[in-house]
């Protein structure tokens, strides 16, 4: 059985989508969710879905080996960043090479880097007058949004689209494609 650990900082809509996608899967299971936000709605989602969730504070993440030790004990085949906003420490990247993936709500390398997440990305896409946007699923390295790209999916947008409409189009791509790409990576298809 292949094991997934998810990291999330927010509402957890991608976490719930991934959990539901893999429910009853014969070869893949969700081992747990880690979050750095004590009041993140993802905790409520995990409790409702029966998924173990672990909270850690920022110093337990970047300032110690606590999270690394937990992950080593859980021995995941893949670590998924699903709306997780902290930079992954180099110790974690080194301990899990090509086993940490992230989803970014734009077509990297455009609109990536520190501070480019959520509505900040969609606002920038709109301000630039882009005719398309999308998602990038990529491996995580020591730098924000610079790891090797695994897959990108695009959607057309118009100048009339609001930031919220752009966000909805991007989230639809996330929910459709992220679980499928995770499954393909784990099953080598």
CSV table of N, CA and C in Angstrom, one decimal, residues 16-140:
chain,number,residue,atom,x,y,z
A,16,UNK,N,-9.8,17.5,1.2
A,16,UNK,CA,-11.0,16.7,1.1
A,16,UNK,C,-11.2,16.0,-0.2
A,17,UNK,N,-10.9,16.8,-1.3
A,17,UNK,CA,-11.0,16.2,-2.6
A,17,UNK,C,-10.1,15.0,-2.8
A,18,UNK,N,-8.8,15.1,-2.4
A,18,UNK,CA,-7.9,14.0,-2.5
A,18,UNK,C,-8.3,12.8,-1.6
A,19,UNK,N,-8.7,13.1,-0.4
A,19,UNK,CA,-9.2,12.0,0.5
A,19,UNK,C,-10.3,11.3,-0.1
A,20,UNK,N,-11.3,12.0,-0.6
A,20,UNK,CA,-12.5,11.3,-1.3
A,20,UNK,C,-12.1,10.5,-2.5
A,21,UNK,N,-11.1,11.1,-3.3
A,21,UNK,CA,-10.7,10.4,-4.5
A,21,UNK,C,-10.1,9.0,-4.1
A,22,UNK,N,-9.3,9.0,-3.1
A,22,UNK,CA,-8.6,7.7,-2.7
A,22,UNK,C,-9.3,6.9,-1.7
A,23,UNK,N,-10.5,7.2,-1.3
A,23,UNK,CA,-11.3,6.4,-0.4
A,23,UNK,C,-11.5,5.0,-1.0
A,24,UNK,N,-11.1,4.0,-0.3
A,24,UNK,CA,-11.3,2.6,-0.8
A,24,UNK,C,-10.3,2.2,-1.9
A,25,UNK,N,-9.3,3.0,-2.2
A,25,UNK,CA,-8.4,2.7,-3.3
A,25,UNK,C,-7.6,1.4,-2.9
A,26,UNK,N,-7.4,0.5,-3.8
A,26,UNK,CA,-6.8,-0.8,-3.4
A,26,UNK,C,-5.3,-0.6,-3.2
A,27,UNK,N,-4.6,0.5,-3.7
A,27,UNK,CA,-3.2,0.6,-3.6
A,27,UNK,C,-2.7,1.8,-2.9
A,28,UNK,N,-3.5,2.8,-2.6
A,28,UNK,CA,-3.1,4.1,-2.0
A,28,UNK,C,-4.0,4.4,-0.9
A,29,UNK,N,-3.3,4.9,0.2
A,29,UNK,CA,-4.1,5.4,1.4
A,29,UNK,C,-3.5,6.7,1.9
A,30,UNK,N,-4.4,7.5,2.5
A,30,UNK,CA,-4.0,8.7,3.1
A,30,UNK,C,-3.7,8.4,4.6
A,31,UNK,N,-2.4,8.7,5.0
A,31,UNK,CA,-2.0,8.3,6.3
A,31,UNK,C,-2.2,9.4,7.3
A,32,UNK,N,-2.3,10.7,6.8
A,32,UNK,CA,-2.6,11.8,7.8
A,32,UNK,C,-2.4,13.1,7.1
A,33,UNK,N,-2.8,14.2,7.9
A,33,UNK,CA,-2.6,15.5,7.4
A,33,UNK,C,-1.9,16.3,8.5
A,34,UNK,N,-0.9,17.1,8.1
A,34,UNK,CA,-0.2,18.0,9.0
A,34,UNK,C,-0.5,19.4,8.7
A,35,UNK,N,-0.7,20.2,9.7
A,35,UNK,CA,-1.0,21.6,9.5
A,35,UNK,C,-0.3,22.5,10.5
A,36,UNK,N,0.0,23.7,10.0
A,36,UNK,CA,0.7,24.7,10.8
A,36,UNK,C,-0.3,25.8,11.4
A,37,UNK,N,-1.5,25.6,11.2
A,37,UNK,CA,-2.5,26.5,11.6
A,37,UNK,C,-3.5,25.9,12.6
A,38,UNK,N,-3.5,26.3,13.8
A,38,UNK,CA,-4.3,25.7,14.9
A,38,UNK,C,-5.8,25.8,14.6
A,39,UNK,N,-6.2,26.9,13.9
A,39,UNK,CA,-7.6,27.2,13.6
A,39,UNK,C,-8.0,26.9,12.1
A,40,UNK,N,-7.1,26.2,11.4
A,40,UNK,CA,-7.4,25.9,10.0
A,40,UNK,C,-8.6,25.0,9.9
A,41,UNK,N,-9.5,25.4,8.9
A,41,UNK,CA,-10.7,24.6,8.7
A,41,UNK,C,-10.4,23.2,8.2
A,42,UNK,N,-9.2,22.9,7.7
A,42,UNK,CA,-8.8,21.6,7.3
A,42,UNK,C,-8.9,20.6,8.5
A,43,UNK,N,-8.7,21.1,9.7
A,43,UNK,CA,-8.8,20.2,10.9
A,43,UNK,C,-10.2,19.7,11.0
A,44,UNK,N,-11.2,20.6,10.9
A,44,UNK,CA,-12.6,20.2,10.9
A,44,UNK,C,-12.9,19.2,9.8
A,45,UNK,N,-12.4,19.4,8.6
A,45,UNK,CA,-12.6,18.5,7.5
A,45,UNK,C,-12.0,17.1,7.9
A,46,UNK,N,-10.8,17.1,8.4
A,46,UNK,CA,-10.2,15.8,8.7
A,46,UNK,C,-10.9,15.1,9.8
A,47,UNK,N,-11.4,15.8,10.8
A,47,UNK,CA,-12.1,15.2,11.9
A,47,UNK,C,-13.4,14.5,11.3
A,48,UNK,N,-14.1,15.2,10.4
A,48,UNK,CA,-15.3,14.7,9.8
A,48,UNK,C,-15.0,13.5,8.9
A,49,UNK,N,-13.9,13.5,8.2
A,49,UNK,CA,-13.5,12.5,7.3
A,49,UNK,C,-12.8,11.3,8.0
A,50,UNK,N,-12.5,11.4,9.3
A,50,UNK,CA,-11.8,10.4,10.0
A,50,UNK,C,-10.3,10.2,9.7
A,51,UNK,N,-9.7,11.4,9.3
A,51,UNK,CA,-8.3,11.4,8.9
A,51,UNK,C,-7.5,12.0,10.0
A,52,UNK,N,-6.4,11.2,10.5
A,52,UNK,CA,-5.6,11.8,11.5
A,52,UNK,C,-5.0,13.1,11.1
A,53,UNK,N,-4.9,14.1,12.0
A,53,UNK,CA,-4.4,15.4,11.7
A,53,UNK,C,-3.4,15.8,12.9
A,54,UNK,N,-2.3,16.4,12.5
A,54,UNK,CA,-1.3,16.8,13.5
A,54,UNK,C,-1.0,18.3,13.3
A,55,UNK,N,-1.1,19.0,14.3
A,55,UNK,CA,-0.8,20.5,14.3
A,55,UNK,C,0.7,20.6,14.8
A,56,UNK,N,1.4,21.5,14.1
A,56,UNK,CA,2.7,21.9,14.6
A,56,UNK,C,2.9,23.4,14.4
A,57,UNK,N,3.7,24.0,15.3
A,57,UNK,CA,3.9,25.4,15.1
A,57,UNK,C,5.1,25.7,14.3
A,58,UNK,N,5.3,26.9,13.9
A,58,UNK,CA,6.4,27.3,13.0
A,58,UNK,C,7.8,26.8,13.5
A,59,UNK,N,8.0,27.0,14.8
A,59,UNK,CA,9.4,26.6,15.3
A,59,UNK,C,9.5,25.1,15.3
A,60,UNK,N,8.5,24.4,15.4
A,60,UNK,CA,8.5,22.9,15.4
A,60,UNK,C,8.8,22.4,14.0
A,61,UNK,N,8.6,23.3,13.0
A,61,UNK,CA,8.8,23.0,11.6
A,61,UNK,C,10.1,23.3,11.1
A,62,UNK,N,10.5,24.6,11.1
A,62,UNK,CA,11.7,25.1,10.6
A,62,UNK,C,12.8,25.1,11.6
A,63,UNK,N,12.5,25.1,12.9
A,63,UNK,CA,13.5,25.3,13.9
A,63,UNK,C,14.0,24.0,14.6
A,64,UNK,N,13.4,22.9,14.2
A,64,UNK,CA,13.7,21.7,14.9
A,64,UNK,C,13.5,20.5,13.9
A,65,UNK,N,13.8,19.3,14.4
A,65,UNK,CA,13.7,18.1,13.5
A,65,UNK,C,12.4,17.4,13.9
A,66,UNK,N,11.5,18.0,14.6
A,66,UNK,CA,10.2,17.3,15.1
A,66,UNK,C,9.4,16.8,13.9
A,67,UNK,N,9.1,17.7,12.9
A,67,UNK,CA,8.3,17.3,11.8
A,67,UNK,C,9.0,16.2,10.9
A,68,UNK,N,10.3,16.4,10.8
A,68,UNK,CA,11.1,15.4,10.0
A,68,UNK,C,11.0,14.0,10.7
A,69,UNK,N,11.1,14.0,12.0
A,69,UNK,CA,11.1,12.7,12.8
A,69,UNK,C,9.7,12.1,12.6
A,70,UNK,N,8.6,12.9,12.7
A,70,UNK,CA,7.3,12.4,12.5
A,70,UNK,C,7.1,11.8,11.1
A,71,UNK,N,7.6,12.5,10.1
A,71,UNK,CA,7.5,12.0,8.7
A,71,UNK,C,8.3,10.7,8.5
A,72,UNK,N,9.5,10.7,9.1
A,72,UNK,CA,10.3,9.4,9.0
A,72,UNK,C,9.6,8.2,9.6
A,73,UNK,N,8.9,8.5,10.7
A,73,UNK,CA,8.2,7.4,11.4
A,73,UNK,C,7.0,6.9,10.5
A,74,UNK,N,6.3,7.9,9.9
A,74,UNK,CA,5.2,7.6,9.0
A,74,UNK,C,5.6,7.0,7.7
A,75,UNK,N,6.8,7.2,7.3
A,75,UNK,CA,7.4,6.7,6.0
A,75,UNK,C,6.4,6.8,4.8
A,76,UNK,N,6.1,8.1,4.5
A,76,UNK,CA,5.2,8.3,3.3
A,76,UNK,C,5.9,8.0,2.0
A,77,UNK,N,5.1,7.5,1.0
A,77,UNK,CA,5.7,7.4,-0.3
A,77,UNK,C,5.6,8.7,-1.1
A,78,UNK,N,4.7,9.6,-0.6
A,78,UNK,CA,4.6,10.9,-1.3
A,78,UNK,C,4.0,11.9,-0.2
A,79,UNK,N,4.6,13.1,-0.2
A,79,UNK,CA,4.1,14.2,0.6
A,79,UNK,C,3.5,15.2,-0.3
A,80,UNK,N,2.3,15.6,0.0
A,80,UNK,CA,1.5,16.4,-0.9
A,80,UNK,C,1.3,17.8,-0.2
A,81,UNK,N,1.7,18.9,-0.8
A,81,UNK,CA,1.4,20.2,-0.3
A,81,UNK,C,0.1,20.6,-0.9
A,82,UNK,N,-1.0,20.7,-0.2
A,82,UNK,CA,-2.3,21.1,-0.7
A,82,UNK,C,-2.8,22.3,0.0
A,83,UNK,N,-2.3,23.5,-0.5
A,83,UNK,CA,-2.6,24.7,0.2
A,83,UNK,C,-1.8,25.0,1.4
A,84,UNK,N,-0.5,24.6,1.3
A,84,UNK,CA,0.4,24.8,2.5
A,84,UNK,C,1.3,25.9,2.1
A,85,UNK,N,1.4,26.9,3.0
A,85,UNK,CA,2.0,28.2,2.7
A,85,UNK,C,3.5,28.3,3.2
A,86,UNK,N,4.0,27.5,4.1
A,86,UNK,CA,5.3,27.7,4.6
A,86,UNK,C,6.3,27.1,3.6
A,87,UNK,N,7.5,27.7,3.5
A,87,UNK,CA,8.6,27.1,2.7
A,87,UNK,C,9.1,25.8,3.4
A,88,UNK,N,9.3,24.8,2.6
A,88,UNK,CA,9.7,23.5,3.1
A,88,UNK,C,11.2,23.6,3.4
A,89,UNK,N,11.6,23.2,4.7
A,89,UNK,CA,13.0,23.3,5.0
A,89,UNK,C,13.9,22.4,4.2
A,90,UNK,N,15.1,22.7,3.9
A,90,UNK,CA,16.0,21.9,3.1
A,90,UNK,C,16.2,20.5,3.7
A,91,UNK,N,16.1,20.4,5.0
A,91,UNK,CA,16.3,19.1,5.6
A,91,UNK,C,15.2,18.1,5.1
A,92,UNK,N,14.0,18.6,5.0
A,92,UNK,CA,12.9,17.8,4.5
A,92,UNK,C,13.0,17.5,3.1
A,93,UNK,N,13.4,18.4,2.3
A,93,UNK,CA,13.6,18.2,0.8
A,93,UNK,C,14.7,17.1,0.7
A,94,UNK,N,15.8,17.2,1.4
A,94,UNK,CA,16.9,16.3,1.3
A,94,UNK,C,16.4,14.9,1.8
A,95,UNK,N,15.6,14.8,2.8
A,95,UNK,CA,15.2,13.5,3.4
A,95,UNK,C,14.1,12.8,2.5
A,96,UNK,N,13.4,13.6,1.6
A,96,UNK,CA,12.4,13.0,0.8
A,96,UNK,C,12.5,13.5,-0.7
A,97,UNK,N,13.7,13.2,-1.3
A,97,UNK,CA,13.9,13.7,-2.7
A,97,UNK,C,12.9,13.2,-3.6
A,98,UNK,N,12.4,14.1,-4.5
A,98,UNK,CA,11.4,13.7,-5.5
A,98,UNK,C,10.1,13.0,-4.9
A,99,UNK,N,9.9,13.3,-3.6
A,99,UNK,CA,8.7,12.7,-2.9
A,99,UNK,C,7.8,13.8,-2.3
A,100,UNK,N,8.1,15.0,-2.6
A,100,UNK,CA,7.3,16.1,-2.1
A,100,UNK,C,6.8,16.9,-3.3
A,101,UNK,N,5.5,17.0,-3.4
A,101,UNK,CA,4.9,17.7,-4.6
A,101,UNK,C,4.0,18.8,-4.1
A,102,UNK,N,3.9,19.8,-4.9
A,102,UNK,CA,3.0,21.0,-4.6
A,102,UNK,C,2.1,21.3,-5.8
A,103,UNK,N,1.0,22.0,-5.5
A,103,UNK,CA,0.2,22.5,-6.6
A,103,UNK,C,0.2,24.0,-6.4
A,104,UNK,N,0.4,24.7,-7.6
A,104,UNK,CA,0.5,26.1,-7.6
A,104,UNK,C,-0.6,26.6,-8.5
A,105,UNK,N,-1.4,27.7,-8.1
A,105,UNK,CA,-2.5,28.1,-8.8
A,105,UNK,C,-2.2,29.1,-10.0
A,106,UNK,N,-1.2,28.8,-10.7
A,106,UNK,CA,-0.8,29.5,-11.9
A,106,UNK,C,0.1,28.7,-12.8
A,107,UNK,N,0.4,29.2,-14.0
A,107,UNK,CA,1.3,28.5,-14.9
A,107,UNK,C,2.7,28.9,-14.7
A,108,UNK,N,3.4,28.2,-13.8
A,108,UNK,CA,4.8,28.6,-13.5
A,108,UNK,C,5.6,28.5,-14.8
A,109,UNK,N,6.6,29.3,-15.0
A,109,UNK,CA,7.3,30.1,-13.9
A,109,UNK,C,6.6,31.5,-13.7
A,110,UNK,N,5.5,31.8,-14.4
A,110,UNK,CA,4.8,33.0,-14.2
A,110,UNK,C,4.1,33.0,-12.8
A,111,UNK,N,4.1,34.1,-12.1
A,111,UNK,CA,3.2,34.3,-10.9
A,111,UNK,C,3.6,33.3,-9.8
A,112,UNK,N,4.9,33.0,-9.7
A,112,UNK,CA,5.4,32.2,-8.6
A,112,UNK,C,6.3,32.9,-7.6
A,113,UNK,N,6.7,32.3,-6.6
A,113,UNK,CA,7.6,32.9,-5.6
A,113,UNK,C,7.0,33.2,-4.3
A,114,UNK,N,7.8,33.7,-3.4
A,114,UNK,CA,7.3,34.1,-2.1
A,114,UNK,C,6.2,35.1,-2.2
A,115,UNK,N,5.1,34.8,-1.4
A,115,UNK,CA,4.0,35.7,-1.4
A,115,UNK,C,2.9,35.5,-2.5
A,116,UNK,N,3.3,34.6,-3.4
A,116,UNK,CA,2.3,34.3,-4.5
A,116,UNK,C,1.5,33.1,-4.2
A,117,UNK,N,0.4,33.3,-3.6
A,117,UNK,CA,-0.5,32.2,-3.3
A,117,UNK,C,-1.9,32.7,-3.3
A,118,UNK,N,-2.9,31.8,-3.5
A,118,UNK,CA,-4.3,32.2,-3.4
A,118,UNK,C,-4.7,33.4,-4.3
A,119,UNK,N,-5.4,34.3,-3.6
A,119,UNK,CA,-5.9,35.5,-4.4
A,119,UNK,C,-4.8,36.4,-4.9
A,120,UNK,N,-3.7,36.4,-4.2
A,120,UNK,CA,-2.5,37.2,-4.7
A,120,UNK,C,-2.2,36.8,-6.1
A,121,UNK,N,-2.2,35.5,-6.4
A,121,UNK,CA,-1.9,35.0,-7.7
A,121,UNK,C,-2.9,35.4,-8.7
A,122,UNK,N,-4.2,35.2,-8.4
A,122,UNK,CA,-5.3,35.5,-9.3
A,122,UNK,C,-5.4,37.0,-9.6
A,123,UNK,N,-5.1,37.8,-8.6
A,123,UNK,CA,-5.1,39.3,-8.7
A,123,UNK,C,-4.0,39.7,-9.7
A,124,UNK,N,-2.8,39.1,-9.6
A,124,UNK,CA,-1.7,39.4,-10.5
A,124,UNK,C,-2.0,38.9,-11.9
A,125,UNK,N,-2.6,37.7,-12.0
A,125,UNK,CA,-3.0,37.2,-13.4
A,125,UNK,C,-3.9,38.2,-14.0
A,126,UNK,N,-4.9,38.7,-13.3
A,126,UNK,CA,-5.9,39.6,-13.9
A,126,UNK,C,-5.2,40.9,-14.2
A,127,UNK,N,-4.4,41.4,-13.3
A,127,UNK,CA,-3.7,42.7,-13.5
A,127,UNK,C,-2.8,42.7,-14.8
A,128,UNK,N,-2.3,41.5,-15.1
A,128,UNK,CA,-1.4,41.4,-16.3
A,128,UNK,C,-2.2,41.2,-17.6
A,129,UNK,N,-3.5,41.1,-17.4
A,129,UNK,CA,-4.3,40.9,-18.6
A,129,UNK,C,-4.1,39.6,-19.3
A,130,UNK,N,-3.8,38.5,-18.6
A,130,UNK,CA,-3.6,37.2,-19.2
A,130,UNK,C,-4.9,36.7,-19.8
A,131,UNK,N,-4.7,35.9,-20.9
A,131,UNK,CA,-5.8,35.3,-21.5
A,131,UNK,C,-6.0,33.8,-21.1
A,132,UNK,N,-5.1,33.3,-20.3
A,132,UNK,CA,-5.2,32.0,-19.7
A,132,UNK,C,-4.4,31.9,-18.4
A,133,UNK,N,-4.8,31.0,-17.6
A,133,UNK,CA,-4.1,30.7,-16.4
A,133,UNK,C,-4.3,29.2,-16.2
A,134,UNK,N,-3.9,28.7,-15.0
A,134,UNK,CA,-4.1,27.3,-14.8
A,134,UNK,C,-3.4,26.9,-13.5
A,135,UNK,N,-3.0,25.6,-13.5
A,135,UNK,CA,-2.3,25.0,-12.3
A,135,UNK,C,-1.0,24.4,-12.8
A,136,UNK,N,-0.1,24.4,-11.8
A,136,UNK,CA,1.2,23.7,-12.0
A,136,UNK,C,1.4,22.7,-10.9
A,137,UNK,N,1.6,21.5,-11.2
A,137,UNK,CA,1.9,20.5,-10.2
A,137,UNK,C,3.4,20.2,-10.4
A,138,UNK,N,4.2,20.4,-9.3
A,138,UNK,CA,5.7,20.4,-9.4
A,138,UNK,C,6.3,19.7,-8.2
A,139,UNK,N,7.5,19.2,-8.4
A,139,UNK,CA,8.3,18.7,-7.2
A,139,UNK,C,8.7,19.9,-6.4
A,140,UNK,N,8.9,19.7,-5.1
A,140,UNK,CA,9.4,20.8,-4.2
A,140,UNK,C,10.9,20.7,-4.1
